[in-house]
Structure formats: structure tokens, C-alpha cells
CSV table of C-alpha atoms in Angstrom, one decimal:
chain,number,residue,atom,x,y,z
A,1,MET,CA,16.4,9.8,42.0
A,2,TRP,CA,16.4,6.9,44.4
A,3,ILE,CA,15.4,3.3,43.4
A,4,ALA,CA,11.9,3.7,44.8
A,5,GLU,CA,11.2,6.7,42.6
A,6,LEU,CA,12.7,4.8,39.6
A,7,SER,CA,10.3,2.0,40.3
A,8,ARG,CA,7.3,4.3,40.5
A,9,ARG,CA,8.2,6.1,37.2
A,10,THR,CA,8.7,2.9,35.3
A,11,ASP,CA,6.1,0.5,37.0
A,12,VAL,CA,8.9,-2.0,37.5
A,13,PRO,CA,9.1,-3.5,41.0
A,14,VAL,CA,12.2,-2.6,43.1
A,15,ALA,CA,13.1,-6.3,43.3
A,16,THR,CA,13.0,-6.6,39.5
A,17,ILE,CA,15.2,-3.6,39.1
A,18,LYS,CA,17.7,-5.1,41.5
A,19,TYR,CA,17.7,-8.3,39.5
A,20,TYR,CA,18.3,-6.4,36.3
A,21,LEU,CA,21.2,-4.6,38.0
A,22,ARG,CA,22.7,-7.9,39.1
A,23,GLU,CA,22.3,-9.4,35.6
A,24,GLY,CA,24.0,-6.4,34.0
A,25,LEU,CA,20.9,-5.4,32.0
A,26,LEU,CA,20.8,-2.1,33.8
A,27,ALA,CA,23.8,0.1,34.4
A,28,PRO,CA,24.6,0.8,38.1
A,29,GLY,CA,23.5,4.1,39.5
A,30,GLU,CA,25.8,6.7,41.0
A,31,SER,CA,26.9,5.4,44.4
A,32,VAL,CA,26.2,7.8,47.3
A,33,GLY,CA,26.9,5.5,50.1
A,34,ALA,CA,27.5,1.9,51.1
A,35,THR,CA,24.0,0.8,50.2
A,36,ARG,CA,22.4,3.7,48.2
A,37,SER,CA,22.7,4.7,44.6
A,38,ARG,CA,21.2,7.6,42.6
A,39,TYR,CA,19.6,7.0,39.2
A,40,ASP,CA,18.8,9.3,36.3
A,41,GLU,CA,16.7,9.5,33.1
A,42,THR,CA,19.0,7.1,31.2
A,43,HIS,CA,17.9,4.4,33.7
A,44,VAL,CA,14.2,5.3,33.2
A,45,ARG,CA,14.6,4.9,29.4
A,46,ARG,CA,16.5,1.7,29.7
A,47,LEU,CA,14.0,0.1,32.1
A,48,ARG,CA,11.1,1.1,29.9
A,49,LEU,CA,12.9,-0.5,27.0
A,50,ILE,CA,13.6,-3.7,28.9
A,51,ARG,CA,10.0,-3.9,30.1
A,52,ALA,CA,8.7,-3.4,26.5
A,53,LEU,CA,10.9,-6.1,25.2
A,54,VAL,CA,10.0,-8.6,27.9
A,55,GLU,CA,6.3,-7.9,28.4
A,56,SER,CA,5.1,-6.7,25.0
A,57,GLY,CA,7.8,-8.2,22.8
A,58,GLY,CA,7.7,-11.5,24.7
A,59,LEU,CA,11.5,-11.9,24.6
A,60,SER,CA,13.5,-14.0,27.0
A,61,LEU,CA,16.1,-12.1,29.1
A,62,ALA,CA,18.8,-13.8,27.0
A,63,ARG,CA,17.4,-12.3,23.8
A,64,VAL,CA,16.9,-8.9,25.6
A,65,ARG,CA,20.6,-9.0,26.6
A,66,GLY,CA,21.5,-9.5,22.9
A,67,VAL,CA,19.3,-6.5,21.8
A,68,LEU,CA,20.8,-4.3,24.5
A,69,ALA,CA,24.3,-5.3,23.4
A,70,GLU,CA,23.5,-4.0,20.0
A,71,VAL,CA,21.9,-0.8,21.4
A,72,ASP,CA,25.1,-0.1,23.5
A,73,GLU,CA,27.6,-0.8,20.7
A,74,GLU,CA,28.6,2.7,19.7
A,75,SER,CA,30.1,1.6,16.4
A,76,ARG,CA,26.8,0.0,15.2
A,77,GLU,CA,24.9,1.9,12.5
A,78,LEU,CA,21.2,2.6,13.3
A,79,HIS,CA,20.2,0.4,10.4
A,80,ASP,CA,22.1,-2.5,12.0
A,81,VAL,CA,20.5,-1.9,15.3
A,82,LEU,CA,17.1,-2.1,13.7
A,83,GLY,CA,18.1,-5.4,12.1
A,84,ALA,CA,19.2,-6.8,15.5
A,85,ALA,CA,15.8,-5.8,17.0
A,86,HIS,CA,14.0,-7.6,14.1
A,87,GLY,CA,16.2,-10.7,14.6
A,88,ALA,CA,15.5,-10.9,18.3
A,89,LEU,CA,11.7,-10.9,17.7
A,90,ILE,CA,11.9,-13.8,15.2
A,91,PRO,CA,11.8,-17.4,16.4
A,92,ASP,CA,15.0,-19.5,15.8
A,93,ASP,CA,13.3,-22.5,14.2
A,94,LEU,CA,12.0,-20.9,11.0
A,95,THR,CA,11.2,-23.2,8.1
A,96,ALA,CA,9.6,-22.6,4.7
A,97,THR,CA,9.3,-24.3,1.4
A,98,ILE,CA,11.6,-23.4,-1.5
A,99,GLU,CA,8.5,-22.3,-3.5
A,100,SER,CA,7.4,-19.8,-0.9
A,101,ARG,CA,11.0,-18.6,-0.4
A,102,LEU,CA,11.3,-17.9,-4.2
A,103,ARG,CA,8.0,-16.2,-4.2
A,104,VAL,CA,9.2,-13.9,-1.4
A,105,ASP,CA,12.5,-13.3,-3.2
A,106,ASP,CA,10.5,-12.3,-6.3
A,107,LEU,CA,8.4,-9.9,-4.3
A,108,VAL,CA,11.4,-8.2,-2.7
A,109,ALA,CA,13.1,-7.9,-6.1
A,110,SER,CA,10.0,-6.5,-7.8
A,111,ARG,CA,9.6,-3.8,-5.2
A,112,ASP,CA,13.3,-3.0,-5.3
A,113,TRP,CA,13.5,-3.4,-1.5
A,114,ARG,CA,17.0,-3.3,0.0
A,115,VAL,CA,16.8,-6.4,2.1
A,116,ALA,CA,19.8,-8.7,2.8
A,117,PRO,CA,19.5,-12.1,1.1
A,118,GLU,CA,20.0,-13.8,4.5
A,119,SER,CA,17.3,-11.8,6.3
A,120,HIS,CA,15.2,-14.0,8.6
A,121,ASP,CA,12.2,-11.9,7.7
A,122,ARG,CA,12.2,-13.5,4.2
A,123,VAL,CA,11.8,-16.9,5.8
A,124,LEU,CA,9.2,-15.6,8.2
A,125,LEU,CA,7.1,-14.4,5.4
A,126,ALA,CA,7.6,-17.5,3.3
A,127,GLY,CA,6.6,-19.6,6.3
A,128,ALA,CA,3.4,-17.6,6.8
A,129,LEU,CA,2.5,-18.2,3.1
A,130,ASP,CA,3.1,-21.9,3.7
A,131,ALA,CA,0.9,-21.9,6.8
A,132,LEU,CA,-2.0,-20.4,4.7
A,133,ALA,CA,-1.5,-23.0,2.0
A,134,LYS,CA,-1.6,-25.9,4.5
A,135,VAL,CA,-5.1,-24.9,5.4
A,136,GLY,CA,-6.2,-24.6,1.8
A,137,TYR,CA,-5.9,-20.8,1.3
A,138,HIS,CA,-3.7,-19.4,-1.4
A,139,LEU,CA,-2.8,-15.8,-0.9
A,140,ASP,CA,-3.0,-14.6,-4.5
A,141,GLU,CA,-0.5,-12.1,-6.0
A,142,ASP,CA,-2.9,-9.2,-6.0
A,143,LEU,CA,-3.6,-9.4,-2.3
A,144,LEU,CA,0.1,-10.1,-1.5
A,145,GLU,CA,1.0,-7.0,-3.5
A,146,THR,CA,-1.6,-5.0,-1.6
A,147,TYR,CA,-0.1,-6.1,1.6
A,148,ALA,CA,3.4,-5.2,0.4
A,149,ALA,CA,2.3,-1.7,-0.8
A,150,ALA,CA,0.6,-1.0,2.6
A,151,ALA,CA,3.7,-2.3,4.4
A,152,ALA,CA,6.0,-0.1,2.4
A,153,GLU,CA,3.9,3.0,3.1
A,154,ILE,CA,3.8,2.2,6.8
A,155,ALA,CA,7.6,1.5,7.0
A,156,ASP,CA,8.4,4.8,5.2
A,157,ALA,CA,6.3,6.7,7.7
A,158,GLU,CA,7.7,4.9,10.7
A,159,VAL,CA,11.3,5.4,9.7
A,160,ALA,CA,10.7,9.0,8.8
A,161,ARG,CA,9.5,9.6,12.4
A,162,LEU,CA,12.5,8.1,14.1
A,163,PRO,CA,15.0,10.5,15.5
A,164,SER,CA,17.6,11.5,13.0
A,165,GLY,CA,20.5,10.3,15.1
A,166,ASP,CA,22.2,13.7,15.2
A,167,GLY,CA,21.3,14.1,18.9
A,168,ASP,CA,21.4,11.6,21.8
A,169,ARG,CA,22.4,8.3,20.1
A,170,GLN,CA,21.2,6.2,23.0
A,171,GLU,CA,17.7,7.8,22.9
A,172,THR,CA,17.6,7.3,19.1
A,173,VAL,CA,18.4,3.6,19.1
A,174,GLU,CA,16.1,3.0,22.1
A,175,SER,CA,13.3,4.6,20.1
A,176,THR,CA,14.1,2.5,17.1
A,177,VAL,CA,14.0,-0.7,19.1
A,178,LEU,CA,10.8,0.2,20.9
A,179,LEU,CA,9.0,1.0,17.6
A,180,THR,CA,10.1,-2.4,16.2
A,181,ALA,CA,9.0,-4.3,19.3
A,182,LEU,CA,5.7,-2.5,19.9
A,183,GLY,CA,4.5,-1.3,16.5
A,184,GLY,CA,3.4,-4.8,15.4
A,185,PRO,CA,0.5,-5.1,17.9
A,186,VAL,CA,-0.7,-1.6,17.0
A,187,LEU,CA,-0.9,-2.6,13.3
A,188,LEU,CA,-2.6,-5.9,14.1
A,189,ALA,CA,-5.3,-4.2,16.1
A,190,LEU,CA,-5.9,-1.5,13.4
A,191,ARG,CA,-6.1,-4.3,10.8
A,192,ARG,CA,-8.8,-6.1,12.8
A,193,LEU,CA,-10.8,-2.9,13.3
A,194,ALA,CA,-10.6,-2.1,9.6
A,195,GLN,CA,-11.7,-5.6,8.7
A,196,GLN,CA,-14.7,-5.3,11.0
A,197,SER,CA,-15.7,-2.1,9.3
A,198,ALA,CA,-15.1,-3.5,5.8
A,199,SER,CA,-17.1,-6.6,6.6
A,200,ALA,CA,-20.0,-4.5,7.9
A,201,ARG,CA,-20.1,-2.4,4.7
A,202,ARG,CA,-19.9,-5.4,2.4
A,203,TYR,CA,-22.4,-7.6,4.1
A,204,GLY,CA,-24.7,-4.9,5.2
A,205,SER,CA,-24.6,-5.8,8.9
A,206,SER,CA,-27.1,-4.0,11.1
A,207,HIS,CA,-25.0,-4.4,14.3
A,208,LEU,CA,-21.4,-3.7,15.2
A,209,PRO,CA,-19.2,-6.7,15.9
A,210,GLY,CA,-17.8,-7.0,19.4
């Protein structure tokens, strides 16, 4: 396909595609002349991945470049690619109190989760607990455990639905990164919908919240 069709199929402007090509985020197409190149499905998938990371994941192009480097590293295990995607989505300036970090460590250990001690997600969760505490809300152990149990069930279902890796490795890792980048907003929206329904049931509301 020509670049105009690639643009139509991905909803990425031609000028932006050319920019990604210049920056090395998108591999060159097959040259068929001095000024023309032909593109294929691998370019469609890569553009959709870049667009998801930039627009929905909110990543800078520098961070996108780092994720794509992990995606393209053939020696990387899929588990490591997932970790790289997680890392790219987490801010660099994470902080958390020792108390909350220890609480997270205890939670991870009690659930026998296989998580690296240096995982930034540990600090991210601890920081979130600190943020609640600063506004006077203590997330009690029962509710934290409920969150953890729900998260474990969701994670198991998500990972089970990822490609096995026996086929097209590139497609597999791209699917893994996309689920990591875009699954969060889906969960957040579902949680809010469920909260609205639970609130209506508990308080007997006669109208549906907007």
C-alpha cells in the first residue's frame, strides 16, 4: 500500500507518518522509486501501537522509542517486554513512605506474587496509599485485599488471552504492549460504572447518575 492508504487505515496524518519515519520509530517501506515506497501490515500494526502509546498512554516520543526498542529486541522474553511497557507508563519521580512501601511488600508476599523487589509498581502503589492518607482516608486491609484479589483475577484473564508467542513474535509483543497501555482506562471506566450502580442500590436512589 502507498503512504496515503497507510494514513487512511491508521488515522495517522501523512505528515506524522513521515515524521515517525525520519525519527526511526517506523521502519522504512519498500522503495519502488526515487520518492515512493510501499508499506505493509507490519507498518499498520506499528503505527497503531505508536498512536496508542502517544495518544492513549500519554507517552512522550522518547518513552515510545524506549518501548519500541524493547519490542524489537528479539532476545527479550515476553515477560520482560511487559515489564518495559509498565515502566514506560510510570512517572520517573515516584516517592513513597517507608511504611507504605513495607505494607505493599507485605501484600505482595502474602499473595505470593512473583514481582521483582525493584519493581516501580511497588512504589506506585505505596505512593497511592500515601496520597489517600494525606487527605485523611486510610485504605483498610480488607478493602486493599479486595482490590488485590480483583486485580489478580483480571491479570490472570488478561495474560491468558495474550498470544502464546508461538506465532508471529512481533504481533505478540505488540498485543502485549497495547493491552498494558490501553487496558487501564477500560478498568477505570468499568469501576466507575459499577460504583454508580452499587451506590444506587445502597442509597436507594430513584434516578440514574449522569
